[in-house]
PDB file of C-alpha atoms (C1' of nucleotides) in Angstrom:
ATOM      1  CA  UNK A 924     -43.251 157.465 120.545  1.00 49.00           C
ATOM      2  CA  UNK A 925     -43.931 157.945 117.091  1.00 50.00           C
ATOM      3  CA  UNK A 926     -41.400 159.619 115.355  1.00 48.00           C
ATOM      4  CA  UNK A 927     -43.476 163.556 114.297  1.00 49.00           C
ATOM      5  CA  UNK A 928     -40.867 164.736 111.832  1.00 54.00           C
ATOM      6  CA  UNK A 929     -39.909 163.237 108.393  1.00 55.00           C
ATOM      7  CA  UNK A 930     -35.981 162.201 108.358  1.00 57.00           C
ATOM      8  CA  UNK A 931     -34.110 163.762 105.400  1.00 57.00           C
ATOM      9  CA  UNK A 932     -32.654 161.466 103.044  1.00 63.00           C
ATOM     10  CA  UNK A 933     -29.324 160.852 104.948  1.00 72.00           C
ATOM     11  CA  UNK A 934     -31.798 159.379 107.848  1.00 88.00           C
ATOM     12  CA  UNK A 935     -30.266 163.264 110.103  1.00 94.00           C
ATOM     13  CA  UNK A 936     -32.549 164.494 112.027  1.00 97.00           C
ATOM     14  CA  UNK A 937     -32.808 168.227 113.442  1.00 98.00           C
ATOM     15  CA  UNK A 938     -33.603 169.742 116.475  1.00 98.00           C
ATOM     16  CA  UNK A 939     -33.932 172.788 118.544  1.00 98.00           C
ATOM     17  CA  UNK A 940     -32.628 172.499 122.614  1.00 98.00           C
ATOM     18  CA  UNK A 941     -33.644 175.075 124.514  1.00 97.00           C
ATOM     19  CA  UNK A 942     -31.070 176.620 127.501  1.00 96.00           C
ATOM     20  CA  UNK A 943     -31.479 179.790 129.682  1.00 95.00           C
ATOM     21  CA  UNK A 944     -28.137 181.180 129.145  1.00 94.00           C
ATOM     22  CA  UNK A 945     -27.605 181.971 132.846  1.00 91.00           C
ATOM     23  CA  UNK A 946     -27.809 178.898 133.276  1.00 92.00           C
ATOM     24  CA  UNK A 947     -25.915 177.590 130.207  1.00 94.00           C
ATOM     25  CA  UNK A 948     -25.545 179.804 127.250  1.00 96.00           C
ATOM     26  CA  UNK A 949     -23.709 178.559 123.910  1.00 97.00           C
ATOM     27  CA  UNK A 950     -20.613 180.632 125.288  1.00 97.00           C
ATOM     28  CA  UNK A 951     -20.547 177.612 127.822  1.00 96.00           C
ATOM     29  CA  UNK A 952     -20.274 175.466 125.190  1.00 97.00           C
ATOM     30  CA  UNK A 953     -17.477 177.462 123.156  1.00 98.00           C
ATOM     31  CA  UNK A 954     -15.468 177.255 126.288  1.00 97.00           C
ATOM     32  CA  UNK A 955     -15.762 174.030 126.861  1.00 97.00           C
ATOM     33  CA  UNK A 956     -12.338 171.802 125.582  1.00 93.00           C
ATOM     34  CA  UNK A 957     -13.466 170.067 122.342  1.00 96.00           C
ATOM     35  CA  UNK A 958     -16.435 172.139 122.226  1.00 98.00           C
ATOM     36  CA  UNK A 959     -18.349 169.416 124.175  1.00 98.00           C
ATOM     37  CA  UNK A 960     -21.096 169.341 126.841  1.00 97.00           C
ATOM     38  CA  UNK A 961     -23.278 166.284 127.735  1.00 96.00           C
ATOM     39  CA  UNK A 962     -26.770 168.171 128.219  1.00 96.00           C
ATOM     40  CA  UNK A 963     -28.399 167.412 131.572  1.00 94.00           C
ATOM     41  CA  UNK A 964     -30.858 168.021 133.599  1.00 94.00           C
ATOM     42  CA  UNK A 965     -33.995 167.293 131.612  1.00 95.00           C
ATOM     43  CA  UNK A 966     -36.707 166.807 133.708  1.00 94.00           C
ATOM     44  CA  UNK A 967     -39.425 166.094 131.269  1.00 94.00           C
ATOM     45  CA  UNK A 968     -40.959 162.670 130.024  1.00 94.00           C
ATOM     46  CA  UNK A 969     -41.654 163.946 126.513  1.00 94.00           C
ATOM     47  CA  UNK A 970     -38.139 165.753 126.412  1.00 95.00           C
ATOM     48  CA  UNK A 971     -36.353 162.659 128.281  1.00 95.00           C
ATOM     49  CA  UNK A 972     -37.943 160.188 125.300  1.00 95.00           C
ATOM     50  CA  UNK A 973     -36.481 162.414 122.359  1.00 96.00           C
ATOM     51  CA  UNK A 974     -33.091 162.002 124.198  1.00 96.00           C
ATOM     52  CA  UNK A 975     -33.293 158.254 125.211  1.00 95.00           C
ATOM     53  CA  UNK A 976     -35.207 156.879 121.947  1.00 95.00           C
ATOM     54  CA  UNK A 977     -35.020 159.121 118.928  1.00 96.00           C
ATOM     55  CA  UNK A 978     -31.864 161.518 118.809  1.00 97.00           C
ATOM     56  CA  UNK A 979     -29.235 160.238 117.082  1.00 97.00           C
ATOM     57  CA  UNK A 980     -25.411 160.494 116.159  1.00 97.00           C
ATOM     58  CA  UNK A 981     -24.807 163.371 113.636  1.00 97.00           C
ATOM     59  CA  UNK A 982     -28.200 164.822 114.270  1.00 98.00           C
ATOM     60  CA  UNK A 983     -28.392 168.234 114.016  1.00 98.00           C
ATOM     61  CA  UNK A 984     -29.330 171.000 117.137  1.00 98.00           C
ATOM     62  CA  UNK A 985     -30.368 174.245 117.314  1.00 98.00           C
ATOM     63  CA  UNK A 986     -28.781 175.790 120.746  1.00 98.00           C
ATOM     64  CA  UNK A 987     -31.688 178.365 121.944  1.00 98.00           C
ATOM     65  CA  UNK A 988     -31.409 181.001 124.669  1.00 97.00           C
ATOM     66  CA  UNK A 989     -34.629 180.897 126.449  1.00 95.00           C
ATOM     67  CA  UNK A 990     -35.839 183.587 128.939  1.00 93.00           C
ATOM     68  CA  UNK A 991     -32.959 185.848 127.690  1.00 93.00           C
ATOM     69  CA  UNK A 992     -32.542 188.945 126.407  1.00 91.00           C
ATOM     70  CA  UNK A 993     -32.875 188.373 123.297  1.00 93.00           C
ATOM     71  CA  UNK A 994     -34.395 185.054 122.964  1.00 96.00           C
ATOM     72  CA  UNK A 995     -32.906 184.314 120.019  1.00 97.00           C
ATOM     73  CA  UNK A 996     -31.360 180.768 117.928  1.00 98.00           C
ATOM     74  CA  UNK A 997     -28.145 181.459 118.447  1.00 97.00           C
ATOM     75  CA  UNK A 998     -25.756 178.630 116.464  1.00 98.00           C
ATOM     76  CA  UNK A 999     -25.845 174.770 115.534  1.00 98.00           C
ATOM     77  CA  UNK A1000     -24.444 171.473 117.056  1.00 98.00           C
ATOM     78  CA  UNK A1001     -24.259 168.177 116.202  1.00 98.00           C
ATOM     79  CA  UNK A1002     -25.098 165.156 118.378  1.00 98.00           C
ATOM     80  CA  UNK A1003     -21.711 163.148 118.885  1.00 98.00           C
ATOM     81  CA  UNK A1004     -22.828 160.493 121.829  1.00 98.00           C
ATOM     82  CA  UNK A1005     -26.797 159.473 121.709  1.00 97.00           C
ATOM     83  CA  UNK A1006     -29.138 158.989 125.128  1.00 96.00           C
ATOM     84  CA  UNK A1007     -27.404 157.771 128.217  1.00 96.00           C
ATOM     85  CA  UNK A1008     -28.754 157.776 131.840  1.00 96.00           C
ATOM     86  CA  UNK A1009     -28.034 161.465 133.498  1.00 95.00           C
ATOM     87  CA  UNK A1010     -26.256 160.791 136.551  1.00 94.00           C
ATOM     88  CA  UNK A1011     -26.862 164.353 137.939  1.00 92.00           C
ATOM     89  CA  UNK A1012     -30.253 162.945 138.909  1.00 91.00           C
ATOM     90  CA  UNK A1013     -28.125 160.379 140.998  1.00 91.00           C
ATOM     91  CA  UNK A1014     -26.275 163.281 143.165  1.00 87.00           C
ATOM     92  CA  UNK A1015     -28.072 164.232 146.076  1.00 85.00           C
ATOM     93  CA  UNK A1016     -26.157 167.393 145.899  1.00 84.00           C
ATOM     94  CA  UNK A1017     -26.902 168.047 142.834  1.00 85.00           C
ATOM     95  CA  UNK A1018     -28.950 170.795 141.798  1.00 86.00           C
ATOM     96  CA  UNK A1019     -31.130 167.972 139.282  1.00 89.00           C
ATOM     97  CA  UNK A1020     -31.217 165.708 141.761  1.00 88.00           C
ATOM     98  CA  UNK A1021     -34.387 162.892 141.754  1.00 88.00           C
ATOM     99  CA  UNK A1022     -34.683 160.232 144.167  1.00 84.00           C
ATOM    100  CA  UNK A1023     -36.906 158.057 141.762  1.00 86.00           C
ATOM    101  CA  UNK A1024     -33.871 157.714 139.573  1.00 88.00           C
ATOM    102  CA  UNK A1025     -30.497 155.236 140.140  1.00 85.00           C
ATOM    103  CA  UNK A1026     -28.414 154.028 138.016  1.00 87.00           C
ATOM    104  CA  UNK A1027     -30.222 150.361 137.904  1.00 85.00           C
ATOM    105  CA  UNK A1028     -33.214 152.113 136.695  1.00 86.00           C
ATOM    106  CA  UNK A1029     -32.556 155.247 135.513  1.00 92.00           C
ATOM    107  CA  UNK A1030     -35.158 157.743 134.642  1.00 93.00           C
ATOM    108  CA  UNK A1031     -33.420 160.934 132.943  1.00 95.00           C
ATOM    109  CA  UNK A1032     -31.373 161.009 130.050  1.00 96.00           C
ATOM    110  CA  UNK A1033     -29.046 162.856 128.086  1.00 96.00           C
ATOM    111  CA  UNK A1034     -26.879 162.932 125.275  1.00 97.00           C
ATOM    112  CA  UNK A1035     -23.948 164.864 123.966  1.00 98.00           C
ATOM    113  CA  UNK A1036     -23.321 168.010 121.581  1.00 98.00           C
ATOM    114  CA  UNK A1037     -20.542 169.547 120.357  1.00 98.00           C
ATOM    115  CA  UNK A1038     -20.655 172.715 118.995  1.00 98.00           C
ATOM    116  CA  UNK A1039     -20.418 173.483 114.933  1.00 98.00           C
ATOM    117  CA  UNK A1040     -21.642 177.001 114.326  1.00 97.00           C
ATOM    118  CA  UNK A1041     -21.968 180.399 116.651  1.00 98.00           C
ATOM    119  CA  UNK A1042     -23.917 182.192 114.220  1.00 98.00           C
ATOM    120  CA  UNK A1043     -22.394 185.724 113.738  1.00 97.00           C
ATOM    121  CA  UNK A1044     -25.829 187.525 114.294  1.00 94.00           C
ATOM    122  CA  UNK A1045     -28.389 185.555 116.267  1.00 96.00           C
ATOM    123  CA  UNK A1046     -31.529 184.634 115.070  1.00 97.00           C
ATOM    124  CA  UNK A1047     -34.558 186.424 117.553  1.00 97.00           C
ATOM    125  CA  UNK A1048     -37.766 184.850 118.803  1.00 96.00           C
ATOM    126  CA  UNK A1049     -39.105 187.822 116.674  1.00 96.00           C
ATOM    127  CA  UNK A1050     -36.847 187.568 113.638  1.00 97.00           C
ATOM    128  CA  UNK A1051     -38.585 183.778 113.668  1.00 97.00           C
ATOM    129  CA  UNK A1052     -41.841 184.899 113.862  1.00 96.00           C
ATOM    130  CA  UNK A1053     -41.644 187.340 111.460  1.00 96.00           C
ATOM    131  CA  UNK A1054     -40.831 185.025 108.742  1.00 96.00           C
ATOM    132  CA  UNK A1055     -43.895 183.229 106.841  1.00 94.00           C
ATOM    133  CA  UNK A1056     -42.048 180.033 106.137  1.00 95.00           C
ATOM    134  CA  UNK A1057     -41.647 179.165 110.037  1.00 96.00           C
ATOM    135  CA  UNK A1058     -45.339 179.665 111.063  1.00 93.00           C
ATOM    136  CA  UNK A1059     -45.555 176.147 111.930  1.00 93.00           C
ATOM    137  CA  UNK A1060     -42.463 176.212 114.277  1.00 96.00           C
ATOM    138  CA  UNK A1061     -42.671 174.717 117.677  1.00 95.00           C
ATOM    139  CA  UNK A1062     -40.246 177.422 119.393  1.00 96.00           C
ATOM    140  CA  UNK A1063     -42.635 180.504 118.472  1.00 95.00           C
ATOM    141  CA  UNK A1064     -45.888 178.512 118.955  1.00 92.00           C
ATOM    142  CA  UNK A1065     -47.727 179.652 122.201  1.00 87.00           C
ATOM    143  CA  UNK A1066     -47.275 177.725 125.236  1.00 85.00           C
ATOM    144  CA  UNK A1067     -44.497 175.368 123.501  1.00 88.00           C
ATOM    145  CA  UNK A1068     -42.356 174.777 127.316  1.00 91.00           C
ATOM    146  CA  UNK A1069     -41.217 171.106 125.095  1.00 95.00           C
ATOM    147  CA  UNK A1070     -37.250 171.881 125.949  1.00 95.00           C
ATOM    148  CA  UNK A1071     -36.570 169.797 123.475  1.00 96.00           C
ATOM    149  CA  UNK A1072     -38.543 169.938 119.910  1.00 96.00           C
ATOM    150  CA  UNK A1073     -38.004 168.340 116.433  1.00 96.00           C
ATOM    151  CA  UNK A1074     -37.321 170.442 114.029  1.00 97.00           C
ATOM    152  CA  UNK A1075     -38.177 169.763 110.242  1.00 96.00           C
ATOM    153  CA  UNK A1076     -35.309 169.610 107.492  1.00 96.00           C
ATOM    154  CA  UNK A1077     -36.865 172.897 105.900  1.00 96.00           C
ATOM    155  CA  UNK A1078     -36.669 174.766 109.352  1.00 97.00           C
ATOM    156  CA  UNK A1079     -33.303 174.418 109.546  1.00 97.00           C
ATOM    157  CA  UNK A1080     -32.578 175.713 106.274  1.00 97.00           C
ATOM    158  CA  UNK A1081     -34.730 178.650 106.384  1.00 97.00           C
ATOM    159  CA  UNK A1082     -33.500 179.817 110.132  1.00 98.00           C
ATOM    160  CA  UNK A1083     -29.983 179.509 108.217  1.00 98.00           C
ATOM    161  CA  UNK A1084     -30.874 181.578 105.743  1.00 97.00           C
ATOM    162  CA  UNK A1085     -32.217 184.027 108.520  1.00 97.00           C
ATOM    163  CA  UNK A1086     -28.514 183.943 110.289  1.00 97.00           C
ATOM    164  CA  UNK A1087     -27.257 184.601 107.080  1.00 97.00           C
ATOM    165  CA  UNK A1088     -24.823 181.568 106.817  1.00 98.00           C
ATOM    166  CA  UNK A1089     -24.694 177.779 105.296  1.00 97.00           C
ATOM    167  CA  UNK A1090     -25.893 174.736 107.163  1.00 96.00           C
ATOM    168  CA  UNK A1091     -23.107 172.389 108.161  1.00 93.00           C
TER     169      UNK A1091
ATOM    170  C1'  DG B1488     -58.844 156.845 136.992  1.00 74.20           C
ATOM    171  C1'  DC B1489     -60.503 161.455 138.020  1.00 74.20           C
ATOM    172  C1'  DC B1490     -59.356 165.943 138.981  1.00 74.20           C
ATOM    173  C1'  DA B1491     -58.086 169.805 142.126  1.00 74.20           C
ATOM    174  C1'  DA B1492     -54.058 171.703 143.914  1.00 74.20           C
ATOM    175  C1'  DC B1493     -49.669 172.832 143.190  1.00 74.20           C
ATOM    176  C1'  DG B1494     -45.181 173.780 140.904  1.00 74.20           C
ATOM    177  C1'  DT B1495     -42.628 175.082 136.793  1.00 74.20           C
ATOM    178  C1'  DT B1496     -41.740 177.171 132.380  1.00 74.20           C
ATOM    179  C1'  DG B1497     -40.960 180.922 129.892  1.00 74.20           C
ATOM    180  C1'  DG B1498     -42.966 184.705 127.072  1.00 74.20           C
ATOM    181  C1'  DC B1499     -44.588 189.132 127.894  1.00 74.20           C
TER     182       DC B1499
ATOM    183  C1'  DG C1255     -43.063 190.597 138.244  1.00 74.20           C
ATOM    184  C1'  DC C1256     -47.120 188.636 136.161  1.00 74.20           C
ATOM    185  C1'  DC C1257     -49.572 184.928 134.695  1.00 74.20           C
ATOM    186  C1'  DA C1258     -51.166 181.455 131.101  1.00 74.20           C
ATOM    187  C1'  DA C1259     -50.104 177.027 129.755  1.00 74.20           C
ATOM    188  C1'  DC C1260     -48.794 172.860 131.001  1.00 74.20           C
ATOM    189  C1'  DG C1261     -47.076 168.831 133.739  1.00 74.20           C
ATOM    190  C1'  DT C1262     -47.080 166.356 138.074  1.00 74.20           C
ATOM    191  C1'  DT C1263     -48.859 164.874 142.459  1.00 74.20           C
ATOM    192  C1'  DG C1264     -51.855 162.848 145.550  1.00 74.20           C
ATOM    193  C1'  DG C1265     -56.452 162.312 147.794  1.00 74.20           C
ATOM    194  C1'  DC C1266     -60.434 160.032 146.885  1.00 74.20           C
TER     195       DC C1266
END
DNA sequence: GCCAACGTTGGC
DNA sequence: GCCAACGTTGGC
């Protein structure tokens, strides 16, 4: 896939990943020890190439709460392991479970975050919107389901701006 | 390879 | 809870 977005000069690249928080909420991720999740159960081709062929170590990741109250951005993390098969599709019992996917040919992928920044106010689905300089974002653009979009260098300085603290 | 039916996502 | 947008499936 061709890469959409234009790598800033250190070659890091941004993103936003999208979670329902019921289901895993940044909270999760606080919790976890070393502030570490591997993020599973992508179940999208587009989604499942960012992970497998474009994401890569240091990158940087918005953690969104969709279908939430609010919907908001709601901190940072940085990618610390880069696309690896997602064995939940290999448990039967697993929720993600998918037949057409074992570990000699695996199908889904994932990779792994750790957390850098709960911002201290988060930024809404309406607080992006509302600002002129993130018209073209992916998260507010109607019918955008993409769980997991590129996000341009200038995005994630302006959304920081919005949360009111620097970009690490 | 077309496309209708169906399932899912996710904002509203 | 509704439903539009979108992706996947499967018959042909």
């Amino acid at each position: 896939m061709a890469k959409k977005q234009t790598a800033s000069k250190s070659g890091r690249q941004y993103w936003l990943f999208k979670s329902e928080p019921e289901a895993y909420s940044i909270t999760h991720l606080v919790n976890e020890p070393s502030k570490t999740t591997f993020w599973f159960g992508v179940r999208n081709y587009q989604a499942r190439n960012f992970l497998r062929d474009s994401i890569q170590l240091g990158d940087r990741v918005f953690f969104y709460h969709s279908n939430a109250n609010p919907m908001a951005i709601v901190g940072t993390a940085e990618v610390v392991k880069t696309g690896y098969p997602d064995h939940t599709a290999f448990d039967p019992k697993h929720q993600y479970y998918d037949p057409k996917s074992d570990p000699e040919s695996p199908r889904w992928f994932m990779v792994d975050i750790r957390l850098l920044q709960v911002f201290p106010k988060p930024v809404t689905r309406d607080d992006l919107k509302a600002c002129a300089d993130l018209s073209d974002m992916m998260v507010i653009r109607p019918g955008a389901r993409l769980s997991i979009q590129p996000v341009t260098a200038a995005e994630w300085q302006t959304v920081h701006r919005l949360a009111g603290v620097k970009a690490v």
